[in-house]
């Protein structure tokens, strides 16, 4: 396997989103690209990463391989890259290491090679939801949603994210000791809009832990916007697409809290 990344800044954000509350992760490479499915250590969310072969400057994988990666160490290595550097990953068949080559884009032309020791990591197979009839699907610009999350952190409490069809998106945080924050966003607007909903849908809301709100904040930095989908009995689905064809994406499945868990 050999792959060259076009934008080191996007790769930094992807690896940072993956490493949030995660330690060991399996990377699945085949001729179509890279796939990662992982559950966080507290089993409150699942992450799905798909990087299609078209996402890379160049991509070669002669035979499928699975490698166990210490994502914390990989994140440290990737952070050293400059915003215009070239990053190359390479693995041989039946690998014990993955090489990460960072080529300096400056006049110095420095090359740094990291040899990441791989880990034989057996994880439980994750069954990701398929073919869901969502109650509603709305899209929020990354800058706007990050503003809401930043404001929600001003007090200690979980985050309630609700939407009312044809009217508004509402973010509310309650603290027994500090007070309440309530944010209302009219829809449709430039950075917030309903994409689709069922004919019977009127309004709904989901309660996210403050920890999952932090995780969402990291994930949405990968792209200009996030698609959020709700269904009564399903986890919250948050997807950031990395290309216009929507072949490459990072996705977060969040288990909502009940009011009794608050």
Short mmCIF file of C-alpha atoms in Angstrom, two decimals:
data_model
loop_
_atom_site.label_atom_id
_atom_site.label_comp_id
_atom_site.label_asym_id
_atom_site.label_seq_id
_atom_site.Cartn_x
_atom_site.Cartn_y
_atom_site.Cartn_z
CA UNK A 1 0.00 0.00 0.00
CA UNK A 2 1.22 3.46 -0.89
CA UNK A 3 -0.82 6.66 -0.65
CA UNK A 4 0.00 10.34 -1.02
CA UNK A 5 -2.16 12.98 0.67
CA UNK A 6 -3.02 16.19 -1.18
CA UNK A 7 -3.80 18.36 1.84
CA UNK A 8 -1.87 17.77 5.08
CA UNK A 9 -4.18 20.17 6.92
CA UNK A 10 -7.23 18.00 6.15
CA UNK A 11 -5.29 14.87 7.16
CA UNK A 12 -4.35 16.50 10.48
CA UNK A 13 -8.01 17.18 11.19
CA UNK A 14 -9.08 13.68 10.19
CA UNK A 15 -6.51 12.00 12.45
CA UNK A 16 -7.34 14.41 15.30
CA UNK A 17 -11.03 13.54 14.98
CA UNK A 18 -10.22 9.84 14.96
CA UNK A 19 -7.89 10.05 17.97
CA UNK A 20 -10.41 11.80 20.23
CA UNK A 21 -11.01 9.32 23.10
CA UNK A 22 -9.55 6.43 21.08
CA UNK A 23 -6.34 4.43 21.46
CA UNK A 24 -5.98 1.48 19.08
CA UNK A 25 -7.70 1.41 15.69
CA UNK A 26 -7.69 -0.94 12.69
CA UNK A 27 -7.15 0.61 9.26
CA UNK A 28 -8.62 -1.33 6.31
CA UNK A 29 -6.92 -0.70 2.95
CA UNK A 30 -8.10 -2.17 -0.35
CA UNK A 31 -8.17 -1.12 -3.99
CA UNK A 32 -11.07 1.30 -3.35
CA UNK A 33 -9.33 3.24 -0.56
CA UNK A 34 -9.13 3.41 3.24
CA UNK A 35 -11.94 2.52 5.66
CA UNK A 36 -11.98 2.84 9.44
CA UNK A 37 -14.79 1.86 11.81
CA UNK A 38 -14.21 2.32 15.52
CA UNK A 39 -16.07 2.78 18.78
CA UNK A 40 -14.80 5.16 21.45
CA UNK A 41 -13.52 3.81 24.76
CA UNK A 42 -16.74 4.65 26.63
CA UNK A 43 -18.97 3.06 23.92
CA UNK A 44 -21.04 6.21 23.47
CA UNK A 45 -20.19 6.84 19.84
CA UNK A 46 -18.99 5.12 16.67
CA UNK A 47 -16.74 6.72 14.05
CA UNK A 48 -16.82 5.83 10.39
CA UNK A 49 -14.07 7.12 8.09
CA UNK A 50 -14.08 6.47 4.34
CA UNK A 51 -11.31 7.89 2.14
CA UNK A 52 -11.97 6.89 -1.45
CA UNK A 53 -8.93 6.32 -3.68
CA UNK A 54 -9.89 9.54 -5.52
CA UNK A 55 -9.24 11.48 -2.28
CA UNK A 56 -5.49 10.92 -2.63
CA UNK A 57 -2.94 12.44 -5.00
CA UNK A 58 -1.97 8.85 -5.75
CA UNK A 59 -3.13 5.58 -4.23
CA UNK A 60 -2.00 1.99 -4.75
CA UNK A 61 -3.10 -1.13 -2.89
CA UNK A 62 -2.39 -4.38 -4.68
CA UNK A 63 -4.01 -6.60 -2.05
CA UNK A 64 -6.29 -5.81 0.92
CA UNK A 65 -4.50 -5.32 4.25
CA UNK A 66 -5.59 -4.58 7.81
CA UNK A 67 -3.20 -2.78 10.15
CA UNK A 68 -3.54 -2.03 13.85
CA UNK A 69 -2.51 1.54 14.62
CA UNK A 70 -1.84 3.40 17.86
CA UNK A 71 -3.78 6.46 16.79
CA UNK A 72 -2.29 8.65 19.54
CA UNK A 73 1.22 8.09 18.21
CA UNK A 74 0.11 8.56 14.59
CA UNK A 75 -1.52 11.86 15.58
CA UNK A 76 1.76 13.06 17.13
CA UNK A 77 3.68 12.22 13.94
CA UNK A 78 1.15 13.86 11.60
CA UNK A 79 1.08 17.05 13.69
CA UNK A 80 4.68 17.76 12.73
CA UNK A 81 3.76 18.32 9.06
CA UNK A 82 3.54 21.84 7.69
CA UNK A 83 0.44 23.03 5.85
CA UNK A 84 2.07 22.63 2.42
CA UNK A 85 4.14 19.50 3.07
CA UNK A 86 3.59 16.20 1.27
CA UNK A 87 2.63 13.20 3.41
CA UNK A 88 3.14 9.64 2.16
CA UNK A 89 2.04 6.44 3.89
CA UNK A 90 3.56 3.11 2.93
CA UNK A 91 3.03 -0.50 4.06
CA UNK A 92 4.32 -3.76 2.67
CA UNK A 93 2.18 -6.93 2.60
CA UNK A 94 1.94 -8.51 6.09
CA UNK A 95 3.43 -5.35 7.59
CA UNK A 96 4.90 -4.81 11.04
CA UNK A 97 5.47 -1.08 10.50
CA UNK A 98 3.90 1.72 8.50
CA UNK A 99 6.24 4.40 7.23
CA UNK A 100 5.08 8.00 7.29
CA UNK A 101 7.21 10.21 5.06
CA UNK A 102 6.82 13.97 5.42
CA UNK A 103 8.50 16.00 2.70
CA UNK A 104 9.15 19.63 3.57
CA UNK A 105 7.64 22.11 1.10
CA UNK A 106 10.09 24.87 2.04
CA UNK A 107 13.41 25.63 0.32
CA UNK A 108 15.18 23.33 2.77
CA UNK A 109 13.52 20.24 1.20
CA UNK A 110 13.84 18.27 4.44
CA UNK A 111 12.41 14.74 4.49
CA UNK A 112 11.36 13.13 7.76
CA UNK A 113 10.47 9.44 7.93
CA UNK A 114 8.58 7.98 10.88
CA UNK A 115 8.36 4.21 11.29
CA UNK A 116 5.14 3.52 13.18
CA UNK A 117 5.15 0.14 14.86
CA UNK A 118 1.90 -1.68 14.11
CA UNK A 119 -0.16 -3.60 16.64
CA UNK A 120 -2.05 -6.86 16.30
CA UNK A 121 -5.38 -5.53 17.47
CA UNK A 122 -8.50 -7.66 17.59
CA UNK A 123 -11.64 -5.57 17.84
CA UNK A 124 -15.32 -6.44 17.95
CA UNK A 125 -16.96 -6.23 14.53
CA UNK A 126 -19.14 -3.14 14.37
CA UNK A 127 -22.51 -3.31 12.67
CA UNK A 128 -23.18 0.14 11.25
CA UNK A 129 -26.81 1.09 10.55
CA UNK A 130 -27.93 0.80 6.94
CA UNK A 131 -30.87 2.07 4.84
CA UNK A 132 -32.48 4.17 7.57
CA UNK A 133 -35.68 6.11 6.93
CA UNK A 134 -34.65 9.31 8.70
CA UNK A 135 -37.28 11.56 10.30
CA UNK A 136 -35.27 14.64 9.40
CA UNK A 137 -31.98 15.64 7.79
CA UNK A 138 -30.53 19.11 8.29
CA UNK A 139 -27.26 20.78 7.37
CA UNK A 140 -25.26 23.30 9.41
CA UNK A 141 -22.15 25.23 8.41
CA UNK A 142 -19.07 24.27 10.42
CA UNK A 143 -18.32 27.83 11.55
CA UNK A 144 -21.88 28.28 12.85
CA UNK A 145 -22.05 24.96 14.70
CA UNK A 146 -18.63 25.56 16.26
CA UNK A 147 -19.91 28.90 17.57
CA UNK A 148 -22.84 27.14 19.22
CA UNK A 149 -20.62 24.49 20.79
CA UNK A 150 -18.19 27.15 22.08
CA UNK A 151 -21.07 29.05 23.72
CA UNK A 152 -22.45 25.83 25.20
CA UNK A 153 -19.13 25.25 26.99
CA UNK A 154 -19.55 28.45 28.99
CA UNK A 155 -21.55 26.51 31.57
CA UNK A 156 -21.35 22.92 32.79
CA UNK A 157 -24.15 20.91 31.23
CA UNK A 158 -25.26 18.60 28.45
CA UNK A 159 -26.39 19.95 25.08
CA UNK A 160 -29.92 19.64 23.73
CA UNK A 161 -30.03 20.04 19.94
CA UNK A 162 -33.54 20.33 18.52
CA UNK A 163 -35.18 21.31 15.26
CA UNK A 164 -38.69 22.48 14.37
CA UNK A 165 -39.69 22.11 10.74
CA UNK A 166 -39.90 25.38 8.84
CA UNK A 167 -39.07 27.42 11.93
CA UNK A 168 -35.80 27.01 13.83
CA UNK A 169 -32.91 24.99 15.21
CA UNK A 170 -32.53 25.32 18.95
CA UNK A 171 -29.51 24.64 21.15
CA UNK A 172 -30.05 24.59 24.90
CA UNK A 173 -27.74 23.93 27.84
CA UNK A 174 -28.93 23.80 31.45
CA UNK A 175 -26.85 23.87 34.60
CA UNK A 176 -28.24 23.49 38.09
CA UNK A 177 -25.62 25.85 39.48
CA UNK A 178 -24.79 28.24 36.63
CA UNK A 179 -27.99 28.87 34.66
CA UNK A 180 -29.19 28.27 31.10
CA UNK A 181 -28.00 29.02 27.57
CA UNK A 182 -30.55 29.03 24.74
CA UNK A 183 -29.60 29.60 21.09
CA UNK A 184 -32.21 29.85 18.34
CA UNK A 185 -31.39 29.77 14.63
CA UNK A 186 -34.07 30.57 12.04
CA UNK A 187 -34.24 28.11 9.14
CA UNK A 188 -33.70 28.22 6.27
CA UNK A 189 -30.71 30.54 6.54
CA UNK A 190 -27.35 30.87 4.82
CA UNK A 191 -25.61 28.36 7.09
CA UNK A 192 -28.51 26.27 8.41
CA UNK A 193 -31.23 24.50 6.46
CA UNK A 194 -33.49 21.49 6.40
CA UNK A 195 -32.45 19.06 3.65
CA UNK A 196 -35.24 16.52 3.97
CA UNK A 197 -37.95 15.35 6.36
CA UNK A 198 -40.89 12.97 6.43
CA UNK A 199 -44.37 14.39 5.68
CA UNK A 200 -45.42 13.83 9.29
CA UNK A 201 -42.33 15.32 10.91
CA UNK A 202 -42.86 18.51 12.94
CA UNK A 203 -40.16 18.78 15.60
CA UNK A 204 -37.69 16.71 17.61
CA UNK A 205 -34.67 17.10 19.88
CA UNK A 206 -31.74 15.00 21.06
CA UNK A 207 -29.65 15.33 24.20
CA UNK A 208 -25.87 15.07 23.76
CA UNK A 209 -23.38 14.74 26.57
CA UNK A 210 -20.90 17.60 26.81
CA UNK A 211 -18.15 15.07 26.00
CA UNK A 212 -19.85 14.09 22.72
CA UNK A 213 -20.36 17.75 21.86
CA UNK A 214 -16.57 18.16 22.19
CA UNK A 215 -16.02 15.16 19.91
CA UNK A 216 -18.44 16.59 17.32
CA UNK A 217 -16.56 19.90 17.49
CA UNK A 218 -13.33 18.13 16.47
CA UNK A 219 -14.97 16.09 13.71
CA UNK A 220 -16.72 18.96 11.93
CA UNK A 221 -13.42 20.81 11.45
CA UNK A 222 -12.70 18.37 8.60
CA UNK A 223 -15.08 20.12 6.17
CA UNK A 224 -17.16 23.31 5.70
CA UNK A 225 -20.38 21.73 6.91
CA UNK A 226 -22.01 18.82 8.70
CA UNK A 227 -25.15 16.84 7.79
CA UNK A 228 -27.16 15.77 10.86
CA UNK A 229 -29.87 13.11 10.71
CA UNK A 230 -32.41 12.14 13.36
CA UNK A 231 -34.64 9.12 13.78
CA UNK A 232 -36.58 8.33 16.94
CA UNK A 233 -34.92 5.03 17.84
CA UNK A 234 -31.50 5.54 16.21
CA UNK A 235 -28.21 7.20 17.20
CA UNK A 236 -27.61 10.71 15.90
CA UNK A 237 -25.79 10.57 12.58
CA UNK A 238 -23.34 13.42 11.85
CA UNK A 239 -21.48 13.38 8.52
CA UNK A 240 -18.82 15.69 7.13
CA UNK A 241 -18.16 15.12 3.43
CA UNK A 242 -14.61 15.63 2.19
CA UNK A 243 -15.28 15.88 -1.56
CA UNK A 244 -18.02 17.18 -3.84
CA UNK A 245 -18.94 13.66 -4.98
CA UNK A 246 -19.47 12.54 -1.35
CA UNK A 247 -17.28 9.46 -1.83
CA UNK A 248 -15.01 10.40 1.09
CA UNK A 249 -16.40 11.34 4.48
CA UNK A 250 -16.03 11.21 8.24
CA UNK A 251 -19.12 10.17 10.18
CA UNK A 252 -19.97 10.15 13.88
CA UNK A 253 -22.81 8.06 15.33
CA UNK A 254 -23.72 9.44 18.75
CA UNK A 255 -25.86 7.63 21.31
CA UNK A 256 -28.23 10.33 22.65
CA UNK A 257 -28.89 10.62 26.34
CA UNK A 258 -32.30 10.26 27.96
CA UNK A 259 -33.49 12.90 30.41
CA UNK A 260 -32.96 10.39 33.22
CA UNK A 261 -29.23 10.22 32.33
CA UNK A 262 -28.78 13.98 32.57
#
